[in-house]
Each structure stands twice: as structure tokens, then as C-alpha cells.
Tab-separated table of C-alpha atoms in Angstrom:
chain	number	residue	atom	x	y	z
A	1	MET	CA	0.000	0.000	0.000
A	2	LEU	CA	1.291	3.419	-0.864
A	3	THR	CA	2.217	5.680	2.018
A	4	ALA	CA	4.835	8.268	1.085
A	5	VAL	CA	2.875	10.534	-1.211
A	6	PHE	CA	0.006	10.795	1.203
A	7	THR	CA	2.030	12.734	3.740
A	8	LEU	CA	3.205	15.214	1.141
A	9	VAL	CA	4.307	18.636	2.259
A	10	GLY	CA	4.713	21.261	-0.455
A	11	CYS	CA	8.281	22.412	-0.799
A	12	GLY	CA	7.503	25.790	-2.300
A	13	VAL	CA	10.033	25.586	-5.128
A	14	SER	CA	9.509	25.041	-8.819
A	15	VAL	CA	11.642	21.988	-9.481
A	16	GLY	CA	12.737	20.362	-6.261
A	17	GLY	CA	11.483	19.104	-2.970
A	18	GLU	CA	13.622	16.154	-1.966
A	19	ALA	CA	16.577	16.992	0.251
A	20	SER	CA	19.797	15.484	-1.074
A	21	ALA	CA	22.212	14.279	1.594
A	22	THR	CA	25.018	13.369	-0.799
A	23	PRO	CA	26.281	14.799	-4.085
A	24	VAL	CA	24.635	13.371	-7.188
A	25	VAL	CA	27.094	11.164	-9.074
A	26	ASN	CA	25.839	9.717	-12.357
A	27	THR	CA	27.331	8.295	-15.542
A	28	ALA	CA	26.913	10.499	-18.607
A	29	GLY	CA	25.894	8.944	-21.907
A	30	VAL	CA	25.146	9.868	-25.506
A	31	LEU	CA	22.628	8.124	-27.755
A	32	PRO	CA	22.629	9.053	-31.452
A	33	PHE	CA	18.983	9.138	-32.494
A	34	ALA	CA	17.209	10.600	-35.536
A	35	GLY	CA	20.232	12.670	-36.506
A	36	LEU	CA	20.706	14.155	-33.032
A	37	GLN	CA	23.200	13.390	-30.291
A	38	ARG	CA	20.892	12.831	-27.327
A	39	THR	CA	22.453	13.102	-23.896
A	40	TYR	CA	21.503	11.619	-20.561
A	41	GLU	CA	22.799	10.630	-17.133
A	42	VAL	CA	22.167	7.218	-15.601
A	43	HIS	CA	22.488	5.910	-12.063
A	44	VAL	CA	22.637	2.236	-11.119
A	45	PRO	CA	22.416	1.106	-7.481
A	46	PRO	CA	25.851	0.108	-6.167
A	47	GLY	CA	26.464	-3.615	-6.052
A	48	ILE	CA	23.450	-4.520	-8.200
A	49	ALA	CA	24.294	-6.182	-11.512
A	50	HIS	CA	20.710	-6.396	-12.749
A	51	PRO	CA	18.399	-3.668	-11.427
A	52	ALA	CA	14.765	-4.507	-10.680
A	53	GLY	CA	13.527	-1.810	-13.050
A	54	LEU	CA	14.323	1.348	-14.988
A	55	VAL	CA	12.838	4.724	-14.052
A	56	ILE	CA	12.915	7.454	-16.710
A	57	ASN	CA	12.929	10.734	-14.749
A	58	LEU	CA	12.102	13.732	-16.957
A	59	HIS	CA	12.988	17.338	-16.174
A	60	GLY	CA	10.761	20.384	-16.509
A	61	ALA	CA	11.100	23.121	-19.121
A	62	GLY	CA	14.278	25.145	-18.814
A	63	GLN	CA	15.981	22.406	-16.804
A	64	THR	CA	18.356	19.500	-17.461
A	65	GLY	CA	18.583	15.870	-16.511
A	66	SER	CA	21.288	16.586	-13.956
A	67	ALA	CA	19.147	19.316	-12.390
A	68	GLN	CA	16.237	16.880	-12.147
A	69	ALA	CA	18.486	14.325	-10.462
A	70	ALA	CA	19.567	16.837	-7.845
A	71	ALA	CA	16.085	18.300	-7.321
A	72	THR	CA	14.290	14.990	-6.840
A	73	ASN	CA	17.048	13.059	-5.022
A	74	TYR	CA	15.820	10.047	-6.956
A	75	ASN	CA	19.132	8.181	-6.777
A	76	ALA	CA	18.756	7.536	-3.054
A	77	VAL	CA	15.192	6.329	-3.533
A	78	ALA	CA	16.128	4.174	-6.523
A	79	ASP	CA	18.905	2.559	-4.499
A	80	ARG	CA	16.407	1.446	-1.857
A	81	PHE	CA	14.146	-0.129	-4.466
A	82	GLY	CA	16.926	-1.548	-6.629
A	83	PHE	CA	16.015	0.581	-9.654
A	84	ALA	CA	18.274	2.112	-12.256
A	85	VAL	CA	17.227	5.684	-13.015
A	86	VAL	CA	17.988	7.705	-16.122
A	87	TYR	CA	17.777	11.480	-16.491
A	88	PRO	CA	17.556	12.404	-20.197
A	89	ASP	CA	18.108	15.912	-21.543
A	90	GLY	CA	15.435	17.512	-23.702
A	91	ILE	CA	16.248	19.502	-26.835
A	92	ASP	CA	16.249	23.216	-25.971
A	93	PHE	CA	15.685	22.176	-22.345
A	94	SER	CA	12.193	20.892	-23.127
A	95	TRP	CA	10.216	18.051	-24.702
A	96	ALA	CA	7.998	17.315	-27.690
A	97	ASP	CA	5.188	16.445	-25.315
A	98	GLY	CA	2.324	16.988	-27.765
A	99	ARG	CA	1.140	20.438	-26.683
A	100	GLY	CA	2.807	22.090	-29.684
A	101	ALA	CA	4.271	24.852	-27.528
A	102	SER	CA	7.936	23.817	-27.263
A	103	VAL	CA	10.825	24.124	-29.700
A	104	PRO	CA	11.147	20.311	-30.022
A	105	ASP	CA	7.403	20.032	-30.661
A	106	ARG	CA	7.549	22.679	-33.375
A	107	GLN	CA	10.639	21.081	-34.928
A	108	GLY	CA	9.072	17.625	-34.987
A	109	VAL	CA	11.597	16.055	-32.614
A	110	ASP	CA	10.684	12.431	-31.893
A	111	ASP	CA	11.078	12.379	-28.117
A	112	VAL	CA	8.838	9.342	-27.736
A	113	GLY	CA	11.114	7.428	-30.087
A	114	PHE	CA	14.209	8.697	-28.286
A	115	LEU	CA	12.947	7.611	-24.868
A	116	VAL	CA	11.968	4.181	-26.176
A	117	ALA	CA	15.399	3.764	-27.778
A	118	LEU	CA	17.039	4.863	-24.531
A	119	ALA	CA	14.972	2.384	-22.544
A	120	ASP	CA	15.893	-0.354	-25.018
A	121	ARG	CA	19.587	0.425	-24.631
A	122	LEU	CA	19.581	0.516	-20.846
A	123	THR	CA	17.342	-2.505	-20.270
A	124	HIS	CA	19.634	-4.476	-22.585
A	125	ASP	CA	22.848	-3.196	-21.021
A	126	TYR	CA	21.732	-3.842	-17.440
A	127	GLY	CA	19.573	-6.930	-17.921
A	128	ILE	CA	16.374	-5.275	-16.722
A	129	PRO	CA	13.286	-7.480	-17.179
A	130	PRO	CA	10.600	-6.587	-19.739
A	131	GLY	CA	7.633	-4.824	-18.183
A	132	HIS	CA	9.802	-3.049	-15.624
A	133	VAL	CA	10.169	0.343	-17.335
A	134	PHE	CA	8.530	3.337	-15.655
A	135	ALA	CA	8.412	7.097	-16.188
A	136	THR	CA	8.056	10.100	-13.932
A	137	GLY	CA	8.610	13.795	-14.465
A	138	MET	CA	7.999	17.333	-13.342
A	139	SER	CA	5.880	19.859	-15.264
A	140	ALA	CA	6.874	19.515	-18.951
A	141	GLY	CA	8.497	16.242	-17.911
A	142	ALA	CA	5.147	15.104	-16.518
A	143	PHE	CA	3.459	15.965	-19.819
A	144	MET	CA	6.167	13.967	-21.602
A	145	ALA	CA	5.800	10.967	-19.282
A	146	THR	CA	2.068	10.977	-19.974
A	147	ARG	CA	2.572	11.187	-23.726
A	148	LEU	CA	5.069	8.332	-23.555
A	149	ALA	CA	2.508	6.143	-21.785
A	150	CYS	CA	-0.218	7.116	-24.244
A	151	ASP	CA	1.935	6.316	-27.267
A	152	ARG	CA	4.050	3.388	-26.023
A	153	ALA	CA	2.174	1.518	-23.343
A	154	ASP	CA	3.912	-1.582	-24.655
A	155	VAL	CA	7.137	-0.198	-23.162
A	156	VAL	CA	6.002	1.719	-20.067
A	157	ALA	CA	4.198	-0.184	-17.307
A	158	ALA	CA	3.453	2.744	-14.988
A	159	ILE	CA	3.907	6.509	-14.757
A	160	ALA	CA	3.996	9.053	-11.933
A	161	PRO	CA	3.547	12.568	-13.369
A	162	VAL	CA	3.924	15.520	-10.979
A	163	ALA	CA	2.454	18.936	-11.851
A	164	GLY	CA	1.575	18.018	-15.428
A	165	SER	CA	-1.183	16.572	-17.602
A	166	LEU	CA	-1.684	16.225	-21.389
A	167	GLY	CA	-2.271	18.698	-24.185
A	168	SER	CA	-5.948	18.984	-25.142
A	169	ALA	CA	-5.204	18.158	-28.781
A	170	ALA	CA	-2.901	15.228	-27.999
A	171	SER	CA	-4.305	11.757	-28.550
A	172	CYS	CA	-4.139	9.084	-25.879
A	173	ALA	CA	-4.956	5.583	-27.059
A	174	PRO	CA	-2.590	3.243	-25.198
A	175	SER	CA	-2.168	-0.236	-26.607
A	176	ARG	CA	-2.585	-1.748	-23.142
A	177	PRO	CA	-3.463	-0.597	-19.608
A	178	VAL	CA	-0.949	1.557	-17.717
A	179	SER	CA	-0.872	2.190	-13.973
A	180	VAL	CA	-0.874	5.894	-13.082
A	181	LEU	CA	-0.016	7.867	-9.949
A	182	ALA	CA	-0.634	11.557	-10.699
A	183	THR	CA	-0.042	14.363	-8.205
A	184	HIS	CA	-1.139	17.973	-8.670
A	185	GLY	CA	-1.467	21.092	-6.568
A	186	VAL	CA	-4.783	22.939	-6.545
A	187	ALA	CA	-2.968	26.299	-6.511
A	188	ASP	CA	-0.537	25.491	-9.341
A	189	PRO	CA	0.056	28.851	-11.089
A	190	VAL	CA	1.690	27.345	-14.190
A	191	VAL	CA	-0.269	24.184	-15.020
A	192	PRO	CA	-3.800	25.090	-13.894
A	193	TYR	CA	-5.663	22.494	-11.868
A	194	GLY	CA	-8.795	23.295	-13.854
A	195	GLY	CA	-7.076	22.853	-17.217
A	196	GLY	CA	-7.598	25.124	-20.218
A	197	GLY	CA	-5.046	27.690	-21.295
A	198	MET	CA	-1.553	27.853	-19.854
A	199	VAL	CA	1.632	29.674	-20.781
A	200	GLY	CA	4.882	27.806	-20.332
A	201	ARG	CA	8.451	28.461	-21.370
A	202	GLY	CA	7.673	27.608	-24.994
A	203	GLY	CA	4.483	29.651	-25.250
A	204	PRO	CA	0.736	29.151	-24.818
A	205	SER	CA	-1.062	25.827	-25.002
A	206	ASP	CA	-4.341	24.247	-23.959
A	207	ILE	CA	-4.371	21.329	-21.558
A	208	VAL	CA	-6.623	18.684	-20.069
A	209	ALA	CA	-7.443	19.418	-16.419
A	210	PRO	CA	-5.342	17.054	-14.273
A	211	PRO	CA	-8.391	15.541	-12.494
A	212	ALA	CA	-10.018	14.982	-15.893
A	213	MET	CA	-6.838	13.305	-17.140
A	214	ALA	CA	-6.995	10.916	-14.192
A	215	GLU	CA	-10.610	10.173	-15.083
A	216	ARG	CA	-9.538	9.491	-18.665
A	217	TRP	CA	-6.949	7.002	-17.423
A	218	ARG	CA	-9.630	5.270	-15.360
A	219	ALA	CA	-11.716	4.846	-18.496
A	220	LEU	CA	-8.756	3.723	-20.604
A	221	ASP	CA	-7.729	1.182	-17.956
A	222	GLY	CA	-11.270	-0.102	-17.482
A	223	CYS	CA	-11.397	0.734	-13.790
A	224	PRO	CA	-14.624	-0.381	-12.076
A	225	GLY	CA	-16.954	1.898	-10.139
A	226	VAL	CA	-15.934	5.238	-8.683
A	227	PRO	CA	-12.580	6.000	-7.069
A	228	VAL	CA	-12.195	5.596	-3.333
A	229	GLU	CA	-11.596	8.966	-1.664
A	230	GLU	CA	-9.315	9.297	1.333
A	231	VAL	CA	-8.428	12.508	3.134
A	232	VAL	CA	-4.672	12.670	3.703
A	233	SER	CA	-2.429	15.240	5.325
A	234	ALA	CA	-1.815	17.167	2.117
A	235	GLY	CA	-5.241	16.877	0.504
A	236	VAL	CA	-7.267	14.007	-0.951
A	237	ARG	CA	-6.267	10.731	-2.584
A	238	PHE	CA	-8.557	9.192	-5.213
A	239	THR	CA	-7.786	5.502	-5.835
A	240	SER	CA	-9.170	3.171	-8.481
A	241	SER	CA	-7.970	-0.402	-8.038
A	242	GLY	CA	-8.919	-3.608	-9.793
A	243	CYS	CA	-8.480	-2.082	-13.239
A	244	ALA	CA	-7.652	-4.118	-16.348
A	245	ASP	CA	-4.572	-6.342	-16.129
A	246	GLY	CA	-4.164	-5.480	-12.458
A	247	THR	CA	-3.480	-1.794	-13.088
A	248	GLU	CA	-4.345	1.024	-10.709
A	249	VAL	CA	-5.056	4.739	-11.157
A	250	VAL	CA	-4.335	7.089	-8.258
A	251	PHE	CA	-4.798	10.855	-8.277
A	252	VAL	CA	-3.518	12.949	-5.377
A	253	ARG	CA	-4.965	16.439	-5.010
A	254	VAL	CA	-2.615	18.619	-2.984
A	255	ASP	CA	-4.680	21.369	-1.385
A	256	GLY	CA	-2.803	24.664	-1.545
A	257	GLY	CA	-0.002	23.021	-3.514
A	258	GLY	CA	1.769	25.028	-6.192
A	259	HIS	CA	3.972	24.165	-9.151
A	260	GLU	CA	6.454	21.951	-7.404
A	261	TRP	CA	7.951	18.531	-6.866
A	262	PHE	CA	6.232	17.712	-3.606
A	263	GLY	CA	8.126	16.229	-0.703
A	264	GLY	CA	7.604	12.472	-0.819
A	265	SER	CA	6.950	12.326	-4.564
A	266	SER	CA	10.130	10.391	-5.317
A	267	GLU	CA	9.538	7.789	-2.616
A	268	ALA	CA	5.873	7.410	-3.520
A	269	GLY	CA	6.620	7.056	-7.218
A	270	ALA	CA	9.231	4.354	-6.674
A	271	GLN	CA	6.916	2.518	-4.290
A	272	PHE	CA	4.128	2.683	-6.864
A	273	PHE	CA	6.432	1.404	-9.607
A	274	ALA	CA	7.612	-1.507	-7.474
A	275	ALA	CA	3.982	-2.571	-7.055
A	276	HIS	CA	3.010	-2.202	-10.716
A	277	ALA	CA	5.574	-3.961	-12.860
A	278	ARG	CA	4.135	-6.333	-15.444
């Protein structure tokens, strides 16, 4: 049962909320893809030859993979769960997440293809089992994680987007059910809780309201009945279990929460992933 995300405390910063006790040390890599030299950093738990899974951790607009690693302190969490974690870099510090507002979107960059190729490389190199690839991200990274699940559910078993949703014009027709843990602040000034128009680093776009996106996932995953509501310290958790193929859809509403990586998001995401491999 998930616990960490339900004691969330907003950190009040735009990209980070997990205190890092030790310096982030990762291995840099380059993957040539579609005529571009795509860069990333990867961390593998010490002493583990074959990690239990791969977490793709995606940065927000204007950030980098290394900044996301430091802000989320995901290495320490991944070590406890035996996961490898990769922090890719977006073109022009952003992603082609389907909203049409970013430079990579306007240039037709295939970020979905890049992330799938990166997952293929790392699962092969580290002997990670099929069905154990997951994605999380902050803001634009959350939009990208959602698009990845919509487009390549055959690769991604579960996602944990924070402070993001999906562009209103973007399609979402996953080839199979995907487990989802989405977290969003009611007072988010960048990605509005009620959806509609937003203005990010790349310009204006129109988005699906985060609660409505969670409802869409419930429909896509064939979840029965209505979600179970539970009041938690930071807000309300809405849980739909018993969905198709054993998937689960959880939406956490953070009352008063802004545009931030909430304290506990890394731990909760990893815990959710560990419970929802295929």
C-alpha cells in the first residue's frame, strides 16, 4: 500500500522538494537518435548487476537531466528499491510532449522514439526485465511521461507525473493498460488544476485538467466503479484499483499546492512502480 505521497508537504520551489544528503554522481551517456546526439545521465544502485527496473525521470522546461536528479534526489530512492534511473536531456531544455508549444514540438523532434530507444539500450545493457520500465517527471516532464505512456504503453508499465497533464489536442490511445499515480497542486500557477489555457516556457497551449486526465486514465484502464476517496495530510487521494490487467489509477490532489515537486513524490513514485511492474 502506498504511504509516502500521502504525507506530502509542499516544498515551495519550482523543481525540487527532496533533500539530497550526498552529491549526485551519475554516468553520462550519448545516444545518437534521428540525426541528433541525445544526452543523458544514468544511475545504477551500487552492487546490483541487474536492477529490478528502470525509471525514466524527466525534467521540466528550462531544466536539465542533472538538475532533475539533484532536485528529486531520486538516486537515493532508486537505491532502496533496486532501480536504475535515467535522467535524459530535452532539446532546448524541453520536450515534444504533444502540446505544440515547445521548440522540439515545433521542430518535430521524436522524443517518444528517443525515450523508447534509450529504454531499449539501458534494459539491454543492465539486464532489466521486460515490463519493468517506468516514467516520472515534473511539469513539462510530466506531460512527456504521460505522452510516452499514451503512445508506447507496450514499453512503459506505470507513470507518476507531478504537476503536469496532457495537451488537449494530444491523442491518448494506449495499446494496453498503464498504472498511473498523478499528483497535482490545486494552486498550481503554471499548469492550472482546472485545465484550459496555460503559458509555459515555450508559449501558450491548452491542456486537459489534471483531475479529468486521471478520469480518462480510469476509463482507458477499465477501472470499475468510482474512485475511493481518502483525506490525507496534504489533501485528498482518489484511488481506483482492480483495473484491467491489475493496473491502478491514483490521483492525489494537494490542497494549496503550487507548481512543485512535492516532498515524498520520489519515494511514492518508486513505491508505486515496485507494485506495478508487469
